Short mmCIF file of C-alpha atoms and ligand atoms in Angstrom, two decimals:
data_model
loop_
_atom_site.label_atom_id
_atom_site.label_comp_id
_atom_site.label_asym_id
_atom_site.label_seq_id
_atom_site.Cartn_x
_atom_site.Cartn_y
_atom_site.Cartn_z
CA UNK A 1 -5.91 -37.56 -7.63
CA UNK A 2 -8.78 -36.45 -5.40
CA UNK A 3 -10.51 -33.16 -6.33
CA UNK A 4 -8.87 -30.29 -4.53
CA UNK A 5 -11.37 -28.67 -2.16
CA UNK A 6 -12.12 -24.96 -2.30
CA UNK A 7 -10.69 -24.77 1.26
CA UNK A 8 -7.41 -26.17 0.12
CA UNK A 9 -7.40 -23.81 -2.89
CA UNK A 10 -7.69 -20.68 -0.65
CA UNK A 11 -5.83 -22.08 2.32
CA UNK A 12 -9.14 -22.01 4.22
CA UNK A 13 -9.01 -18.20 4.32
CA UNK A 14 -11.76 -15.66 3.81
CA UNK A 15 -10.20 -12.23 3.19
CA UNK A 16 -12.01 -9.76 5.39
CA UNK A 17 -11.75 -6.07 6.18
CA UNK A 18 -11.44 -3.95 9.38
CA UNK A 19 -12.45 -5.97 12.53
CA UNK A 20 -15.24 -3.60 13.64
CA UNK A 21 -17.25 -3.89 10.40
CA UNK A 22 -20.61 -5.59 10.72
CA UNK A 23 -19.74 -7.83 7.79
CA UNK A 24 -16.93 -9.29 9.90
CA UNK A 25 -19.33 -10.23 12.75
CA UNK A 26 -21.69 -11.68 10.19
CA UNK A 27 -18.89 -13.73 8.68
CA UNK A 28 -17.81 -15.11 12.06
CA UNK A 29 -21.47 -16.09 12.44
CA UNK A 30 -21.46 -17.70 9.01
CA UNK A 31 -18.30 -19.72 9.81
CA UNK A 32 -20.09 -21.05 12.89
CA UNK A 33 -23.56 -21.62 11.41
CA UNK A 34 -22.28 -23.35 8.29
CA UNK A 35 -19.80 -25.41 10.31
CA UNK A 36 -16.69 -24.06 8.53
CA UNK A 37 -14.46 -25.26 11.31
CA UNK A 38 -11.16 -25.19 9.44
CA UNK A 39 -11.76 -21.70 7.97
CA UNK A 40 -10.19 -18.51 9.13
CA UNK A 41 -11.47 -14.95 8.62
CA UNK A 42 -8.42 -12.76 7.82
CA UNK A 43 -8.71 -9.20 9.27
CA UNK A 44 -7.35 -6.22 7.32
CA UNK A 45 -8.93 -3.29 5.63
CA UNK A 46 -11.15 -2.43 2.66
CA UNK A 47 -8.08 -1.46 0.64
CA UNK A 48 -6.19 -4.63 1.55
CA UNK A 49 -9.16 -6.76 0.65
CA UNK A 50 -9.55 -5.17 -2.81
CA UNK A 51 -5.78 -5.41 -3.39
CA UNK A 52 -5.84 -9.15 -2.68
CA UNK A 53 -8.96 -9.53 -4.88
CA UNK A 54 -7.29 -7.67 -7.79
CA UNK A 55 -4.05 -9.79 -7.41
CA UNK A 56 -5.98 -13.11 -7.47
CA UNK A 57 -8.36 -11.93 -10.18
CA UNK A 58 -5.59 -10.88 -12.55
CA UNK A 59 -4.10 -14.37 -12.21
CA UNK A 60 -7.56 -16.07 -12.25
CA UNK A 61 -6.71 -17.57 -8.86
CA UNK A 62 -9.38 -18.58 -6.35
CA UNK A 63 -10.30 -16.09 -3.57
CA UNK A 64 -13.17 -15.50 -1.19
CA UNK A 65 -13.70 -11.98 0.21
CA UNK A 66 -16.23 -10.24 2.39
CA UNK A 67 -18.00 -8.08 -0.17
CA UNK A 68 -20.78 -5.52 -0.29
CA UNK A 69 -22.94 -3.48 -2.69
CA UNK A 70 -22.53 -0.70 -3.66
CA UNK A 71 -18.83 -1.16 -4.45
CA UNK A 72 -16.67 -0.43 -7.52
CA UNK A 73 -15.40 -4.11 -7.48
CA UNK A 74 -18.53 -5.22 -9.28
CA UNK A 75 -17.86 -2.69 -12.08
CA UNK A 76 -14.25 -3.79 -12.41
CA UNK A 77 -14.41 -7.53 -11.89
CA UNK A 78 -16.86 -10.29 -12.85
CA UNK A 79 -17.95 -11.37 -9.36
CA UNK A 80 -20.82 -13.22 -7.65
CA UNK A 81 -22.18 -13.45 -4.13
CA UNK A 82 -22.19 -16.95 -2.67
CA UNK A 83 -25.77 -18.03 -1.83
CA UNK A 84 -26.51 -17.74 1.88
CA UNK A 85 -29.40 -20.24 2.50
CA UNK A 86 -29.23 -19.70 6.27
CA UNK A 87 -29.68 -15.94 5.79
CA UNK A 88 -26.71 -15.08 7.96
CA UNK A 89 -25.98 -11.90 5.98
CA UNK A 90 -29.54 -10.64 6.07
CA UNK A 91 -31.55 -9.17 3.20
CA UNK A 92 -31.41 -5.94 1.29
CA UNK A 93 -30.53 -3.11 3.66
CA UNK A 94 -29.91 0.63 3.71
CA UNK A 95 -27.17 3.06 4.66
CA UNK A 96 -28.49 5.62 7.16
CA UNK A 97 -27.45 9.12 8.16
CA UNK A 98 -27.05 9.55 11.93
CA UNK A 99 -26.29 12.76 13.90
CA UNK A 100 -25.36 13.49 17.52
CA UNK A 101 -28.08 14.65 19.86
CA UNK A 102 -28.45 18.41 19.74
CA UNK A 103 -27.12 18.69 16.21
CA UNK A 104 -30.41 20.02 14.84
CA UNK A 105 -30.48 22.89 17.33
CA UNK A 106 -26.78 23.76 16.83
CA UNK A 107 -26.64 23.48 12.99
CA UNK A 108 -30.20 23.56 11.55
CA UNK A 109 -29.02 24.10 7.98
CA UNK A 110 -26.44 21.21 7.99
CA UNK A 111 -29.15 19.08 9.67
CA UNK A 112 -31.57 19.85 6.84
CA UNK A 113 -28.98 18.96 4.13
CA UNK A 114 -28.18 15.71 5.90
CA UNK A 115 -31.88 14.92 6.40
CA UNK A 116 -32.52 15.52 2.68
CA UNK A 117 -29.43 13.65 1.51
CA UNK A 118 -30.54 10.64 -0.57
CA UNK A 119 -29.02 9.02 -3.62
CA UNK A 120 -28.74 5.68 -5.41
CA UNK A 121 -26.18 2.88 -5.57
CA UNK A 122 -25.40 4.06 -9.18
CA UNK A 123 -24.72 7.58 -7.95
CA UNK A 124 -22.38 6.32 -5.22
CA UNK A 125 -20.69 3.86 -7.61
CA UNK A 126 -19.96 6.73 -10.11
CA UNK A 127 -17.94 8.49 -7.40
CA UNK A 128 -16.25 5.29 -6.19
CA UNK A 129 -15.12 4.40 -9.73
CA UNK A 130 -13.60 7.92 -10.31
CA UNK A 131 -11.61 7.53 -7.07
CA UNK A 132 -10.61 3.92 -7.89
CA UNK A 133 -9.35 5.16 -11.28
CA UNK A 134 -7.04 7.59 -9.48
CA UNK A 135 -8.94 10.83 -8.95
CA UNK A 136 -8.52 12.46 -5.56
CA UNK A 137 -11.46 11.88 -3.24
CA UNK A 138 -12.38 15.56 -3.01
CA UNK A 139 -12.02 15.99 -6.80
CA UNK A 140 -14.28 13.03 -7.56
CA UNK A 141 -16.84 14.42 -5.11
CA UNK A 142 -16.64 17.93 -6.62
CA UNK A 143 -17.02 16.51 -10.13
CA UNK A 144 -20.11 14.48 -9.21
CA UNK A 145 -21.67 17.48 -7.36
CA UNK A 146 -21.04 19.69 -10.37
CA UNK A 147 -22.60 17.09 -12.76
CA UNK A 148 -25.67 16.51 -10.57
CA UNK A 149 -26.84 20.06 -9.74
CA UNK A 150 -30.53 18.92 -9.82
CA UNK A 151 -29.95 16.33 -7.10
CA UNK A 152 -27.90 18.80 -5.06
CA UNK A 153 -30.77 21.26 -5.35
CA UNK A 154 -33.05 18.68 -3.71
CA UNK A 155 -30.61 18.16 -0.83
CA UNK A 156 -30.19 21.93 -0.24
CA UNK A 157 -33.86 22.95 -0.73
CA UNK A 158 -34.87 25.41 2.04
CA UNK A 159 -31.29 25.60 3.37
CA UNK A 160 -29.62 28.93 4.16
CA UNK A 161 -25.94 29.63 3.73
CA UNK A 162 -23.74 29.84 6.83
CA UNK A 163 -20.42 31.54 7.51
CA UNK A 164 -17.72 29.04 8.45
CA UNK A 165 -19.54 27.06 11.16
CA UNK A 166 -17.40 23.95 11.95
CA UNK A 167 -18.82 20.45 11.68
CA UNK A 168 -17.17 17.03 11.85
CA UNK A 169 -18.24 14.09 9.71
CA UNK A 170 -17.15 10.66 10.95
CA UNK A 171 -16.75 7.76 8.52
CA UNK A 172 -14.96 4.42 8.05
CA UNK A 173 -12.42 3.76 5.27
CA UNK A 174 -14.80 1.76 3.09
CA UNK A 175 -14.84 2.75 -0.55
CA UNK A 176 -18.60 3.40 -0.36
CA UNK A 177 -18.35 5.68 2.68
CA UNK A 178 -15.24 7.47 1.43
CA UNK A 179 -17.41 8.39 -1.61
CA UNK A 180 -20.55 9.46 0.23
CA UNK A 181 -18.71 11.36 2.98
CA UNK A 182 -16.66 13.37 0.46
CA UNK A 183 -19.75 14.25 -1.56
CA UNK A 184 -21.86 15.44 1.40
CA UNK A 185 -18.78 17.30 2.77
CA UNK A 186 -18.51 19.22 -0.54
CA UNK A 187 -22.18 20.07 -0.48
CA UNK A 188 -21.92 21.37 3.10
CA UNK A 189 -18.76 23.32 2.28
CA UNK A 190 -20.56 24.94 -0.68
CA UNK A 191 -23.20 26.34 1.73
CA UNK A 192 -20.45 27.73 3.98
CA UNK A 193 -19.54 25.09 6.52
CA UNK A 194 -15.99 24.38 7.57
CA UNK A 195 -16.15 20.51 7.37
CA UNK A 196 -13.68 18.20 9.01
CA UNK A 197 -13.67 14.51 7.96
CA UNK A 198 -12.67 12.05 10.66
CA UNK A 199 -11.84 8.49 9.53
CA UNK A 200 -12.41 5.92 12.31
CA UNK A 201 -13.12 2.23 12.85
CA UNK A 202 -16.86 1.50 12.82
CA UNK A 203 -17.19 1.25 16.65
CA UNK A 204 -15.26 4.47 17.21
CA UNK A 205 -17.41 6.17 14.56
CA UNK A 206 -20.62 5.25 16.42
CA UNK A 207 -19.04 6.18 19.74
CA UNK A 208 -17.94 9.54 18.39
CA UNK A 209 -21.53 10.44 17.39
CA UNK A 210 -22.79 9.17 20.73
CA UNK A 211 -20.34 11.20 22.79
CA UNK A 212 -20.74 14.24 20.57
CA UNK A 213 -17.07 14.42 19.44
CA UNK A 214 -18.43 13.91 15.88
CA UNK A 215 -21.49 15.64 14.52
CA UNK A 216 -22.76 13.34 11.83
CA UNK A 217 -22.10 10.19 9.83
CA UNK A 218 -23.56 8.88 6.51
CA UNK A 219 -22.07 5.47 7.14
CA UNK A 220 -24.58 3.64 9.34
CA UNK A 221 -25.46 0.31 7.78
CA UNK A 222 -28.89 -0.75 9.08
CA UNK A 223 -30.97 -2.43 10.28
CA UNK A 224 -28.82 -5.61 10.70
CA UNK A 225 -25.22 -4.85 9.71
CA UNK A 226 -24.71 -2.25 12.46
CA UNK A 227 -27.44 -3.57 14.78
CA UNK A 228 -24.94 -4.04 17.63
CA UNK A 229 -23.84 -0.39 17.50
CA UNK A 230 -27.41 0.83 17.06
CA UNK A 231 -28.40 -1.02 20.26
CA UNK A 232 -25.24 0.01 22.15
CA UNK A 233 -25.71 3.68 21.56
CA UNK A 234 -29.51 3.73 21.56
CA UNK A 235 -30.76 7.12 22.67
CA UNK A 236 -27.39 8.81 22.16
CA UNK A 237 -27.88 9.67 18.48
CA UNK A 238 -30.65 10.65 16.04
CA UNK A 239 -31.27 8.35 13.04
CA UNK A 240 -32.27 10.43 9.99
CA UNK A 241 -33.07 7.32 7.99
CA UNK A 242 -31.66 6.01 4.72
CA UNK A 243 -29.48 8.01 2.44
CA UNK A 244 -29.07 4.96 0.13
CA UNK A 245 -31.29 1.91 -0.22
CA UNK A 246 -30.60 -1.54 -1.72
CA UNK A 247 -27.35 -2.47 -0.10
CA UNK A 248 -26.14 -6.05 0.29
CA UNK A 249 -23.35 -7.78 2.23
CA UNK A 250 -22.01 -11.34 1.85
CA UNK A 251 -19.22 -13.60 0.61
CA UNK A 252 -18.07 -12.70 -2.88
CA UNK A 253 -15.98 -14.68 -5.34
CA UNK A 254 -14.78 -14.24 -8.91
CA UNK A 255 -17.30 -15.75 -11.36
CA UNK A 256 -14.55 -18.05 -12.69
CA UNK A 257 -14.93 -20.05 -9.40
CA UNK A 258 -17.35 -22.98 -9.66
CA UNK A 259 -18.85 -22.68 -6.13
CA UNK A 260 -22.15 -20.93 -5.73
CA UNK A 261 -23.10 -21.35 -2.07
CA UNK A 262 -21.49 -20.86 1.33
CA UNK A 263 -22.62 -24.47 2.03
CA UNK A 264 -20.08 -25.76 -0.53
CA UNK A 265 -17.19 -24.43 1.61
CA UNK A 266 -17.75 -27.09 4.23
C1 LIG B 1 -18.35 -3.28 5.07
S1 LIG B 1 -19.94 -2.64 4.80
C2 LIG B 1 -19.50 -1.12 3.97
C3 LIG B 1 -20.44 -2.11 6.48
C4 LIG B 1 -20.07 -3.08 7.54
O1 LIG B 1 -19.92 -4.25 7.30
O2 LIG B 1 -20.03 -2.62 8.73
#
């Protein structure tokens, strides 16, 4: 009979993550710009997306997910990004550190650590894989910090110890940000801060920094992925620049699927 279309194979569903993520807005735009009228973007979470991916992958079934780099899924599964000839998902980006206004005056030492925080996709992936393989988030962070003393020394250069000052780090439950937030929390705890981690949706994370209810976040995907939030809260936060460079977002499929471009979904 007629060749089954990709749409029919995956019930015209793209498995997304939490609704506030920039990748979800980008995917809505992709559905429109590539004319994928019958397609639906399924909202959920990072964890639900990876569970669906694992279930399909183990049975070599077709699946299309919203994916990003760095992420442990590329270490665990043989995956590929679908080409995006219209450039809806943007180019290589960075993850920035942002802090509330006034943070530098209130907590100069934590500010300096956050300003000096910089690592690579491989560093982040090492922590993500330990967590994915069952290690508790704090344990994986502590292990990485212990094994990378030279990098930590760069982040804490010129920083003085404090005695229990409280700071709140806001993040979103993406595997990448669970890793980075736990690592920087451990470093701040080791210099004496009492660090609270607050897990929020992306919009609430940005709003928390802007209204000062959260002190800092290492989960700002810029310049395009979180462009809406950056514009919405302009002036109400300080951008300390990239803590990781070379990120990518897009539609990701197992390599056993024949399609290679978003255009083939139409
Ligand atoms: C899902 S990526 C970690 C960031 C985003 O899309 O907002």
